[in-house]
XYZ file of C-alpha atoms in Angstrom:
721
model
C 21.430 -21.613 -121.865
C 24.433 -24.491 -123.267
C 25.810 -27.463 -121.315
C 28.244 -26.149 -119.815
C 27.227 -22.963 -118.438
C 24.503 -25.442 -116.926
C 27.088 -27.714 -115.366
C 29.174 -24.846 -114.025
C 25.506 -24.190 -111.708
C 25.108 -27.903 -110.233
C 28.279 -28.083 -108.752
C 28.503 -24.131 -107.562
C 24.213 -25.105 -106.512
C 24.745 -28.533 -104.221
C 27.729 -26.409 -102.890
C 25.311 -23.711 -100.787
C 22.350 -27.145 -100.511
C 24.897 -28.197 -98.171
C 26.221 -24.926 -96.789
C 22.956 -24.959 -95.898
C 21.919 -28.060 -94.191
C 25.192 -27.303 -91.894
C 24.003 -24.490 -91.284
C 20.707 -25.572 -90.449
C 22.653 -28.172 -88.369
C 24.584 -25.863 -86.234
C 21.620 -24.358 -85.655
C 19.485 -26.996 -84.473
C 22.908 -28.174 -82.171
C 23.034 -24.595 -80.885
C 19.174 -24.616 -79.906
C 19.251 -28.233 -78.511
C 22.343 -26.948 -76.227
C 20.595 -23.938 -74.921
C 16.957 -25.903 -74.660
C 18.880 -28.722 -71.997
C 20.867 -25.389 -70.835
C 17.318 -23.771 -69.696
C 16.440 -27.551 -68.879
C 19.315 -28.140 -66.307
C 18.785 -24.472 -65.175
C 15.477 -25.615 -64.559
C 15.804 -28.411 -62.415
C 18.812 -26.792 -60.246
C 16.393 -24.053 -59.541
C 13.637 -26.557 -58.161
C 16.268 -28.010 -56.771
C 17.515 -24.926 -54.657
C 14.101 -23.874 -54.462
C 13.312 -27.636 -52.562
C 16.014 -27.504 -50.052
C 17.180 -24.126 -49.352
C 14.315 -22.057 -51.077
C 13.269 -21.085 -47.207
C 17.215 -19.798 -46.957
C 17.246 -18.027 -50.456
C 13.667 -16.452 -49.596
C 15.081 -14.934 -46.688
C 18.330 -13.557 -48.231
C 16.016 -11.657 -50.586
C 13.951 -10.780 -48.077
C 16.905 -9.813 -46.135
C 18.036 -7.491 -49.177
C 14.880 -6.136 -49.901
C 13.967 -5.314 -45.991
C 16.672 -1.996 -45.805
C 13.443 -0.421 -44.023
C 11.758 -3.400 -42.151
C 9.701 -3.485 -38.679
C 9.454 -5.907 -36.511
C 6.206 -6.858 -35.444
C 6.383 -7.877 -31.753
C 4.092 -10.345 -30.840
C 2.216 -10.229 -27.347
C 2.898 -12.956 -24.758
C 0.561 -14.787 -23.013
C -1.249 -14.036 -19.694
C -0.866 -15.719 -16.615
C -3.842 -16.638 -14.450
C -5.938 -18.089 -11.317
C -7.338 -20.445 -11.845
C -10.311 -18.060 -11.154
C -9.352 -15.835 -14.143
C -7.824 -13.371 -12.394
C -4.579 -11.976 -14.439
C -1.568 -12.925 -12.243
C 0.420 -11.543 -15.291
C 0.364 -9.662 -18.689
C 1.573 -7.192 -21.308
C 1.627 -4.448 -21.200
C 1.876 -2.945 -24.843
C 3.674 0.166 -24.840
C 5.843 2.314 -27.552
C 9.526 3.278 -28.293
C 9.840 6.696 -29.548
C 12.056 6.403 -32.925
C 13.590 9.145 -34.640
C 14.811 8.664 -38.856
C 17.684 11.452 -38.848
C 17.810 10.427 -42.554
C 14.592 11.525 -43.727
C 14.651 14.144 -41.348
C 17.230 15.946 -43.245
C 15.718 15.411 -46.341
C 12.868 17.539 -45.290
C 14.674 20.705 -44.420
C 14.906 23.815 -46.213
C 17.342 26.340 -44.463
C 16.272 28.845 -47.057
C 12.332 28.761 -47.094
C 11.384 28.234 -43.444
C 7.667 27.487 -43.831
C 9.289 24.311 -45.377
C 11.725 23.145 -43.672
C 10.667 20.203 -41.015
C 14.083 19.903 -39.015
C 13.183 22.858 -36.558
C 8.746 22.107 -35.886
C 10.523 18.267 -35.289
C 12.881 19.431 -32.442
C 10.630 21.743 -30.719
C 8.131 19.147 -30.425
C 10.639 16.266 -29.219
C 11.315 18.788 -26.564
C 8.156 20.003 -25.637
C 6.056 16.445 -25.638
C 8.599 14.492 -24.123
C 11.176 16.909 -22.225
C 14.022 15.490 -24.150
C 17.753 17.813 -23.506
C 17.456 19.849 -27.059
C 21.051 20.369 -27.353
C 21.522 16.009 -26.788
C 19.283 15.770 -29.316
C 20.616 18.018 -31.894
C 23.979 16.110 -31.427
C 21.866 12.603 -31.804
C 21.319 14.498 -35.638
C 24.770 15.450 -36.281
C 26.108 12.315 -35.449
C 23.593 10.277 -37.039
C 22.537 11.861 -40.286
C 22.736 8.458 -42.143
C 20.682 6.661 -39.835
C 17.295 5.889 -40.361
C 16.353 4.430 -36.253
C 17.448 6.353 -33.391
C 15.597 5.291 -30.195
C 14.772 8.558 -28.031
C 12.546 6.836 -25.264
C 11.423 3.655 -24.540
C 8.295 1.908 -23.062
C 6.351 4.908 -23.312
C 2.867 4.788 -22.376
C -0.294 5.300 -24.711
C -0.632 8.500 -22.438
C 2.255 9.143 -22.545
C 2.126 9.805 -26.375
C -1.403 11.266 -27.388
C -0.791 14.730 -27.242
C 2.430 14.706 -29.816
C 0.508 11.972 -31.558
C -2.280 14.148 -31.930
C 0.142 17.300 -32.943
C 1.159 14.947 -35.529
C -1.941 14.562 -37.049
C -3.159 18.105 -37.039
C -3.704 19.811 -40.161
C -1.160 22.661 -39.516
C 1.206 20.325 -37.822
C 1.454 17.177 -39.496
C 3.515 18.163 -42.457
C 6.489 20.067 -40.287
C 6.905 16.775 -37.615
C 8.897 14.488 -39.577
C 11.560 11.498 -39.189
C 9.527 10.149 -36.475
C 7.658 7.288 -35.468
C 6.556 5.062 -32.847
C 7.210 1.399 -32.609
C 4.958 -1.527 -30.857
C 6.905 -3.119 -27.817
C 5.489 -4.599 -24.896
C 6.310 -4.700 -20.828
C 5.182 -7.456 -18.362
C 3.516 -6.504 -15.813
C 2.624 -8.180 -12.457
C -0.914 -6.633 -11.363
C -0.326 -7.751 -7.417
C 3.258 -6.943 -7.066
C 4.616 -9.892 -4.848
C 1.393 -12.790 -4.918
C 2.494 -16.173 -5.464
C 6.114 -14.318 -7.127
C 8.019 -18.399 -6.588
C 5.155 -19.347 -8.712
C 5.052 -17.198 -11.642
C 8.146 -16.306 -11.925
C 9.075 -12.945 -14.358
C 10.908 -12.481 -17.341
C 14.110 -10.782 -18.320
C 14.596 -8.944 -21.770
C 13.696 -11.102 -24.838
C 10.881 -12.567 -22.929
C 12.549 -15.436 -21.195
C 11.126 -16.556 -18.404
C 12.966 -17.338 -15.146
C 11.751 -18.897 -12.206
C 8.669 -19.755 -12.269
C 5.853 -20.755 -14.448
C 7.388 -17.729 -16.443
C 10.702 -19.768 -17.334
C 8.761 -23.298 -17.243
C 6.036 -22.422 -20.225
C 8.207 -19.618 -21.604
C 8.175 -21.787 -24.999
C 4.225 -21.723 -24.623
C 4.168 -18.185 -23.126
C 5.919 -16.769 -25.797
C 4.687 -16.428 -29.852
C 6.401 -15.645 -33.076
C 7.173 -12.064 -34.241
C 5.470 -10.351 -37.436
C 7.126 -8.173 -39.389
C 6.526 -4.873 -41.983
C 8.652 -3.950 -44.855
C 8.950 -2.247 -47.318
C 9.387 -2.975 -51.521
C 9.522 -2.169 -55.205
C 6.865 -4.179 -57.112
C 6.914 -4.992 -60.618
C 5.474 -1.378 -61.482
C 8.827 -0.439 -59.401
C 6.353 1.274 -57.148
C 7.153 1.031 -53.271
C 4.593 -1.212 -51.214
C 4.227 -2.686 -47.735
C 4.170 -6.257 -47.471
C 2.850 -7.545 -43.367
C 3.709 -10.449 -41.951
C 1.560 -10.698 -38.416
C 2.546 -11.556 -35.752
C 1.479 -14.394 -33.403
C 0.783 -13.938 -30.144
C 1.525 -16.025 -27.134
C -0.590 -18.646 -25.634
C -2.353 -17.648 -21.961
C -1.853 -20.534 -19.361
C -4.059 -20.465 -16.541
C -2.681 -21.265 -13.206
C -4.756 -23.800 -10.421
C -3.390 -21.548 -8.337
C -6.551 -19.794 -6.466
C -5.310 -15.878 -5.106
C -7.748 -15.613 -2.648
C -6.038 -18.662 -1.056
C -2.891 -17.571 -1.784
C -3.844 -13.931 -0.674
C -4.845 -15.848 2.785
C -1.587 -17.638 3.132
C 0.630 -14.988 2.578
C -1.686 -12.524 5.024
C -0.837 -15.620 7.748
C 2.496 -16.239 7.253
C 3.056 -12.180 7.835
C 1.172 -11.780 10.610
C 3.216 -14.060 12.020
C 6.274 -12.520 11.494
C 4.519 -9.464 13.005
C 3.497 -10.982 16.039
C 6.801 -13.616 16.178
C 9.727 -11.285 15.169
C 12.294 -10.281 18.264
C 8.882 -11.913 20.392
C 11.446 -14.380 22.560
C 14.738 -13.914 21.118
C 16.213 -10.962 19.762
C 15.723 -11.907 15.793
C 13.596 -12.696 12.820
C 10.040 -14.786 14.068
C 11.493 -17.913 11.940
C 14.512 -19.217 9.597
C 12.122 -20.222 6.770
C 8.372 -20.987 6.657
C 6.887 -22.272 3.900
C 3.048 -22.973 3.506
C 1.402 -25.408 0.350
C -2.315 -25.805 -0.449
C -3.443 -28.020 -2.575
C -6.627 -30.411 -3.590
C -5.300 -33.966 -2.632
C -7.810 -35.290 -4.873
C -6.262 -33.685 -8.020
C -2.807 -33.084 -7.540
C -3.377 -29.124 -7.872
C -1.733 -26.890 -6.178
C -3.916 -24.154 -4.669
C -1.163 -21.714 -2.613
C 2.452 -22.001 -2.150
C 4.006 -19.446 0.003
C 6.903 -18.031 1.911
C 8.284 -15.582 4.280
C 10.947 -14.385 1.528
C 9.413 -12.669 -1.634
C 9.693 -10.126 -4.168
C 7.770 -7.694 -6.344
C 7.923 -9.291 -9.963
C 8.025 -5.860 -11.202
C 11.262 -5.071 -9.801
C 13.050 -8.861 -8.754
C 16.795 -7.355 -8.549
C 16.138 -4.925 -5.650
C 17.548 -7.416 -3.452
C 17.269 -3.739 -1.066
C 13.368 -2.754 -2.209
C 12.188 -6.080 -1.629
C 13.720 -5.905 2.070
C 15.426 -8.447 1.627
C 18.745 -7.274 2.015
C 19.880 -3.332 3.775
C 21.585 -0.861 1.348
C 24.849 -1.282 3.801
C 24.762 -4.960 3.465
C 24.553 -4.686 -0.673
C 27.055 -2.009 -0.584
C 29.635 -4.302 1.053
C 29.571 -7.330 -1.703
C 30.752 -7.988 -4.945
C 29.035 -8.567 -7.730
C 28.764 -12.443 -7.482
C 27.805 -12.824 -3.885
C 24.674 -10.024 -4.395
C 23.673 -12.872 -7.175
C 24.137 -15.498 -4.948
C 21.762 -13.436 -2.471
C 19.533 -12.703 -5.267
C 19.296 -16.369 -6.270
C 18.081 -17.056 -2.125
C 15.887 -14.149 -2.708
C 13.892 -15.994 -5.900
C 14.332 -19.746 -4.185
C 11.039 -21.714 -3.624
C 11.552 -23.181 -0.063
C 8.639 -24.715 -1.279
C 10.119 -27.208 -3.658
C 13.880 -26.369 -3.489
C 14.489 -26.869 0.193
C 15.392 -30.577 2.039
C 14.572 -30.912 5.289
C 13.981 -34.168 8.020
C 10.352 -34.021 7.889
C 9.020 -35.653 11.527
C 6.462 -37.098 12.863
C 4.467 -35.800 9.212
C 5.509 -39.147 7.588
C 4.321 -40.706 10.646
C 1.229 -41.953 8.617
C 2.739 -43.469 5.960
C 4.700 -45.367 8.064
C 2.295 -46.678 9.754
C -0.164 -47.049 6.354
C 2.568 -49.551 5.134
C 2.495 -51.449 8.432
C -1.186 -51.389 7.288
C -0.618 -52.958 3.799
C 1.828 -55.340 4.840
C -0.850 -56.867 7.464
C 1.363 -56.713 10.546
C -0.834 -54.633 12.484
C -4.259 -53.774 12.469
C -7.016 -51.929 14.169
C -6.568 -53.559 18.034
C -2.787 -53.474 17.745
C -0.981 -52.329 21.076
C 1.763 -50.921 21.823
C 3.903 -50.345 25.344
C 5.678 -46.898 25.325
C 8.282 -46.776 27.958
C 10.054 -43.499 26.473
C 12.160 -44.795 24.234
C 13.880 -47.354 23.470
C 18.141 -48.474 22.647
C 18.246 -50.214 19.767
C 21.836 -50.804 19.263
C 23.006 -52.045 22.305
C 25.836 -49.489 23.943
C 24.452 -46.942 21.798
C 22.067 -43.804 23.623
C 18.515 -44.636 23.669
C 16.560 -43.108 21.021
C 13.569 -41.284 22.752
C 10.309 -40.649 22.463
C 8.763 -36.818 22.539
C 6.910 -37.922 25.910
C 9.552 -39.063 27.738
C 7.789 -40.768 30.905
C 6.601 -42.712 28.398
C 3.045 -42.982 26.891
C 1.861 -46.585 28.259
C 0.195 -48.871 26.532
C -1.693 -47.251 23.569
C -3.363 -48.357 20.617
C -2.349 -48.239 16.658
C -4.139 -44.821 16.229
C -2.624 -43.468 19.136
C 0.420 -44.098 17.950
C -0.308 -41.299 15.563
C -2.478 -39.881 18.317
C -0.464 -39.234 20.374
C 2.978 -38.621 18.136
C 4.618 -41.515 19.791
C 8.197 -42.508 18.626
C 8.506 -45.569 20.638
C 5.496 -47.039 19.086
C 6.137 -46.229 15.240
C 10.583 -47.326 16.024
C 8.355 -50.756 16.862
C 6.233 -50.826 13.791
C 9.735 -49.752 11.528
C 11.156 -52.747 13.415
C 8.776 -55.225 11.772
C 8.504 -53.301 8.620
C 11.630 -54.018 8.206
C 14.847 -52.962 5.637
C 13.184 -54.200 2.668
C 10.075 -52.627 3.013
C 10.280 -49.721 4.350
C 13.052 -48.561 1.460
C 10.025 -49.735 -0.889
C 6.991 -47.600 0.608
C 9.867 -44.851 0.747
C 9.442 -45.085 -2.813
C 6.191 -45.768 -3.127
C 5.494 -42.568 -1.401
C 8.654 -40.927 -3.849
C 10.923 -39.825 -0.918
C 14.277 -39.413 -2.716
C 11.664 -38.849 -6.276
C 11.136 -35.732 -7.565
C 7.630 -35.201 -7.677
C 7.876 -33.550 -11.685
C 6.061 -30.832 -10.932
C 5.437 -28.179 -13.515
C 7.879 -25.622 -11.888
C 11.762 -25.509 -11.971
C 14.419 -26.066 -9.423
C 12.905 -28.902 -7.461
C 14.947 -30.875 -5.513
C 15.330 -34.688 -5.273
C 16.977 -35.103 -2.240
C 17.796 -38.560 -3.684
C 21.450 -37.834 -1.925
C 19.619 -37.438 1.221
C 17.241 -41.017 2.147
C 18.770 -44.043 2.693
C 19.205 -46.993 0.568
C 20.441 -50.725 1.630
C 23.549 -49.970 1.975
C 23.137 -47.275 4.008
C 20.334 -48.429 5.970
C 21.210 -49.933 9.793
C 19.056 -50.795 12.757
C 19.006 -47.078 14.029
C 18.797 -45.244 10.499
C 15.187 -48.390 10.356
C 14.196 -46.302 13.926
C 14.525 -42.957 13.246
C 13.090 -43.081 9.478
C 10.007 -45.055 10.858
C 9.240 -41.010 12.795
C 11.001 -38.736 10.415
C 14.409 -38.083 11.342
C 17.557 -38.840 9.860
C 16.526 -38.392 6.134
C 15.222 -35.378 3.841
C 12.344 -34.571 1.897
C 10.675 -31.221 0.603
C 7.269 -29.852 1.514
C 6.410 -30.611 -1.965
C 7.066 -34.431 -1.631
C 5.235 -34.939 1.860
C 2.402 -32.991 0.783
C 1.491 -35.234 -2.328
C 2.562 -38.616 -0.453
C -0.071 -37.512 2.724
C -2.556 -36.636 0.047
C -2.029 -40.227 -1.143
C -2.795 -41.589 2.142
C -6.541 -39.835 2.859
C -7.324 -39.222 -0.226
C -8.044 -43.367 -0.605
C -4.514 -44.206 -1.924
C -4.005 -42.472 -5.382
C -0.800 -40.657 -5.748
C -1.487 -38.106 -8.298
C 1.436 -35.741 -9.699
C 0.997 -32.197 -8.171
C 0.979 -29.593 -11.162
C 0.756 -25.816 -11.022
C -1.436 -25.177 -14.541
C -5.029 -25.984 -15.270
C -5.451 -25.140 -19.320
C -3.534 -23.666 -22.268
C -5.470 -21.252 -23.739
C -4.887 -19.495 -27.346
C -4.394 -15.500 -27.868
C -8.499 -15.781 -28.641
C -9.316 -17.409 -25.528
C -10.005 -20.612 -26.939
C -8.432 -23.345 -25.653
C -5.555 -25.739 -26.642
C -4.605 -27.807 -23.679
C -6.543 -29.065 -20.879
C -4.197 -30.161 -18.122
C -5.859 -33.430 -16.867
C -5.209 -34.402 -13.040
C -1.902 -37.518 -13.407
C -2.416 -40.909 -11.629
C 0.928 -41.752 -10.584
C 0.340 -44.882 -8.584
C -2.132 -46.123 -5.749
C 0.497 -46.234 -2.920
C -2.443 -47.657 -0.439
C -5.703 -49.476 -0.479
C -8.923 -47.292 0.128
C -10.229 -49.093 3.670
C -6.233 -48.379 4.856
C -6.814 -44.509 4.149
C -10.155 -44.760 5.446
C -8.050 -45.905 8.622
C -5.660 -43.491 8.681
C -8.322 -40.572 7.919
C -9.689 -42.114 11.101
C -6.876 -41.826 13.168
C -6.229 -38.374 11.900
C -9.296 -36.563 13.094
C -8.792 -38.103 16.351
C -5.608 -36.651 16.325
C -7.169 -33.305 16.042
C -10.704 -33.989 17.962
C -10.239 -37.009 20.533
C -9.826 -37.264 23.939
C -7.578 -38.214 26.419
C -6.966 -41.877 27.151
C -6.952 -43.364 29.992
C -3.090 -42.557 30.953
C -3.033 -39.167 30.475
C -2.261 -38.553 26.662
C -3.578 -35.748 25.192
C -4.198 -35.744 21.126
C -1.281 -33.144 19.945
C -3.584 -31.480 17.579
C -5.838 -29.829 18.995
C -4.273 -26.363 18.697
C -5.364 -26.663 14.486
C -9.023 -26.796 14.882
C -11.369 -24.519 13.781
C -14.885 -24.705 15.333
C -17.599 -26.457 13.612
C -15.415 -28.294 11.112
C -13.952 -31.698 10.962
C -10.723 -31.919 10.289
C -7.783 -34.045 10.737
C -4.235 -33.615 10.708
C -0.519 -34.339 12.376
C 1.754 -32.374 13.732
C 6.110 -32.523 12.881
C 8.690 -31.797 15.024
C 11.734 -32.374 13.448
C 15.052 -31.708 15.598
C 17.977 -30.488 13.107
C 21.619 -31.265 12.585
C 23.577 -30.984 14.298
C 22.126 -32.647 17.157
C 24.214 -30.778 19.959
C 22.788 -27.242 18.773
C 19.086 -28.406 19.839
C 17.618 -26.784 17.357
C 14.157 -27.630 15.724
C 11.420 -27.621 12.394
C 8.482 -28.113 13.121
C 4.924 -28.498 10.983
C 1.519 -29.070 11.035
C -0.235 -31.043 8.008
C -3.975 -31.255 7.771
C -6.915 -31.590 5.947
C -10.980 -31.126 5.297
C -13.571 -32.038 5.423
C -12.254 -35.062 7.457
C -14.482 -37.446 5.337
C -13.907 -36.735 1.975
C -10.926 -33.782 1.840
C -10.838 -31.181 -1.091
C -7.615 -29.130 0.609
C -4.438 -30.112 2.347
C -2.663 -26.952 3.971
C 1.160 -27.889 5.262
C 3.150 -25.737 7.513
C 6.703 -25.640 7.872
C 8.541 -23.494 10.357
C 12.007 -23.665 10.610
C 13.517 -22.667 13.633
C 10.621 -20.426 15.391
C 11.277 -17.427 17.488
C 11.869 -19.389 21.212
C 13.190 -18.663 24.330
C 14.574 -22.417 24.731
C 15.303 -26.009 22.878
C 11.903 -27.143 24.967
C 9.651 -24.462 23.831
C 10.990 -24.352 20.006
C 10.212 -27.787 19.372
C 6.617 -27.382 20.131
C 4.350 -27.418 16.664
C 1.807 -24.914 18.449
C 3.963 -22.191 16.070
C 2.677 -24.308 12.875
C -0.140 -24.801 14.272
C -1.064 -21.337 14.674
C -0.721 -20.481 11.485
C -2.728 -23.179 9.945
C -5.643 -22.530 11.829
C -5.823 -19.250 10.669
C -5.740 -20.111 7.220
C -8.361 -22.544 7.296
C -10.519 -20.823 9.231
C -10.623 -18.164 6.133
C -10.310 -20.887 3.446
C -12.751 -23.759 4.609
C -15.780 -21.084 4.412
C -14.195 -19.225 1.125
C -14.320 -23.217 -0.522
C -17.282 -23.258 0.341
C -16.968 -26.316 2.735
C -19.678 -27.123 5.128
C -20.041 -26.315 9.246
C -21.648 -30.104 9.791
C -20.065 -30.545 13.360
C -20.674 -29.727 16.799
C -18.461 -26.905 18.983
C -16.544 -29.166 21.208
C -16.619 -28.729 24.545
C -12.986 -27.742 25.178
C -13.665 -25.285 22.391
C -16.674 -23.160 23.233
C -15.103 -20.577 25.440
C -12.808 -19.633 22.919
C -15.871 -18.971 20.577
C -17.865 -17.005 22.239
C -14.522 -14.878 23.441
C -13.940 -14.488 19.475
C -18.315 -13.408 19.507
C -17.304 -10.954 22.227
C -14.868 -9.622 20.608
C -16.749 -9.258 17.211
C -19.808 -7.903 18.719
C -17.571 -5.098 20.707
C -15.582 -4.095 17.565
C -18.875 -3.970 15.378
C -20.339 -1.727 18.201
C -17.385 0.169 18.137
C -17.609 0.702 14.306
C -21.414 1.762 14.202
C -20.498 4.664 17.931
C -18.008 5.776 15.600
C -20.565 6.461 13.065
C -22.534 7.961 14.932
C -20.393 9.895 16.702
C -19.699 11.312 13.752
C -20.840 15.143 13.342
C -22.632 15.637 10.305
C -22.610 19.730 9.291
C -25.816 21.452 9.854
C -26.795 22.270 6.215
C -24.949 19.207 4.693
C -26.469 15.375 3.441
C -24.886 12.376 2.873
C -25.596 11.300 -0.898
C -27.414 7.438 -0.842
C -25.334 6.329 -3.493
C -22.022 7.645 -3.719
C -21.693 8.569 0.370
C -20.721 12.003 -0.367
C -21.020 14.879 1.805
C -23.097 17.548 -0.118
C -23.577 20.999 1.051
C -27.208 22.337 0.556
C -27.213 26.157 -0.848
C -28.816 28.672 1.241
C -31.482 31.077 0.492
C -28.833 33.611 0.472
C -26.457 31.877 -1.866
C -29.217 31.328 -4.437
C -30.456 35.152 -4.392
C -26.611 36.208 -5.025
C -26.746 33.966 -7.691
C -29.343 35.674 -9.955
C -32.498 34.086 -11.463
C -30.669 32.859 -14.713
C -32.781 30.139 -15.387
C -32.510 26.090 -14.616
C -30.490 25.991 -17.921
C -28.297 29.590 -17.457
C -26.134 29.982 -20.535
C -26.208 26.261 -21.792
C -26.297 25.980 -25.545
C -27.601 23.078 -27.255
C -24.873 21.746 -29.622
C -27.160 20.199 -32.305
C -29.598 23.226 -32.354
C -29.825 26.730 -34.841
C -28.603 29.283 -31.627
C -31.318 31.263 -33.126
C -34.428 29.254 -32.000
C -35.284 28.853 -35.659
C -36.606 24.796 -36.267
C -34.200 23.610 -38.549
C -37.516 21.682 -40.094
C -38.965 24.877 -40.247
C -37.071 26.576 -42.679
C -35.983 23.577 -45.377
């Protein structure tokens, strides 16, 4: 190789090397760019996943979920304090047709392989569907995968069809039909405690009562089952289980609630059209609570409705069909709201003398009166010269009475004197201490606070102070009075009233215990003790030297120590002479375990004077407490008062007579000859005669019965093995 050739090759090699280096640099640059791009995509994906991962996951799942099925949660139960089920969710099934799948299994040429006709036949047979309508649905919705044919079927209603689906001879013939799980809300006791429990509407939305107040607690989270293609392109199913709702244990005692409702119904039966044509009363309310905790034991009114059918004004006896037909939709809704309204917490009224214990307690706390203080009642007082006298219930006057007598005889005159001693500022202060004009914050929807119907410094004058001292001129609600009264007789402790005791999870474990909430101390224990004594004598005391009688005697139950206070409020307008009467009492007198408050608004009476008697409310109170106290194991630890012995003797005689009549009826019931009564079941059994036995023939004790597990030839399997 000469030098010239060598010189020509060197520049060419250098050129190739240069090109190679350039190529490498370009490749390196491209590689670096690709790496940076991938890194950027990774960072972006990480960012998106962190900030919007859930959103995009739902989008992906939604795209995959063409065959998804919602797995409904079960709304939690509502129980009474003893575990009795007051509201529950019962599993039901929706009958679902998948026309798309069914048409895919049609075979017009081979009837043996066709599934359309057998499926239609089965649906018509087991669910009594209209065949022509079913065929129309199949024709019009060929591409649909979800058609609801029947809703809320019970397990028994679908059992035969499911058996046919699983039958080896027919299982391949029924296609495109499945059952969707669902739940329906049931109330085993229908209208019991309806205003406390409430009901639900579509979507598990609670309406009124505990159902509304604790709706989020009772509700759970739906699950979902969906099909998707896995990595091997095979169809798989993913299931996210539903989370069932929590169970609410209420403070309500179903037995006490039943007792309260029973005697409201009895009063309605006894007094409707009794003195004048018309209802037994305009409104009736009963509230029972534990004064030591604020727990509501029963809450009832004269208007109730079936929780399983809460929309039916006629079926619930609230209106007649003619009345409903004459109403607009808006008027019907207003009527329903009135039917659903909880009188015990939603309605305001002038309470009357049931708030006198609070006025007396305030005067004692302020040191303005003591046990030896006396008052002169001359039938009323002229508060402002030139204005009419504000009268006492006893218009001839109680004469000179003690502080205790002011409650025992329910003296308005003495209370007006105490109101003047207390003064505006202190009176309004104690109104707030006892929570009048404020919500109690009971855990139920619809509570009124009556803030606009209690007095303030700007609206209270001397007349307003005088009337307020004995419960007229301002409004309260039943729950406000019962809560304030409970604090006066329990040692001075105001507890927030509540209707829920505990929250349980779906497995029965305790999620939350609702402990009593002490809001404030209203009065001292000493004052509370004195008020209890005064209220005991209001029911069990004797007449004083002036012939004044205790006003609460008609509410007594023989053998028990109780305390209580009557109430009579003249309604607005005063000229109408309409009255709301009430009674609030407790037992036992020395250690109150239950407070029972009864309100009867405009009881059926032939005159204003008769209507103004709290005896109407005391009658309901007495009937309730007569059953409630033995149930609550409150001991009979008192002698029967002399003036009640005749009543007790009459009750015992009536009871003995009834028992004798029942025994006589049992004895008089003839027993057919040749029959005996089974001592275990009470069933009357006819004994076979000799002739009947002979006619049957003698085929042995077992007749033709064969054992399903023994060989028919009588051989012993062990011997032949």
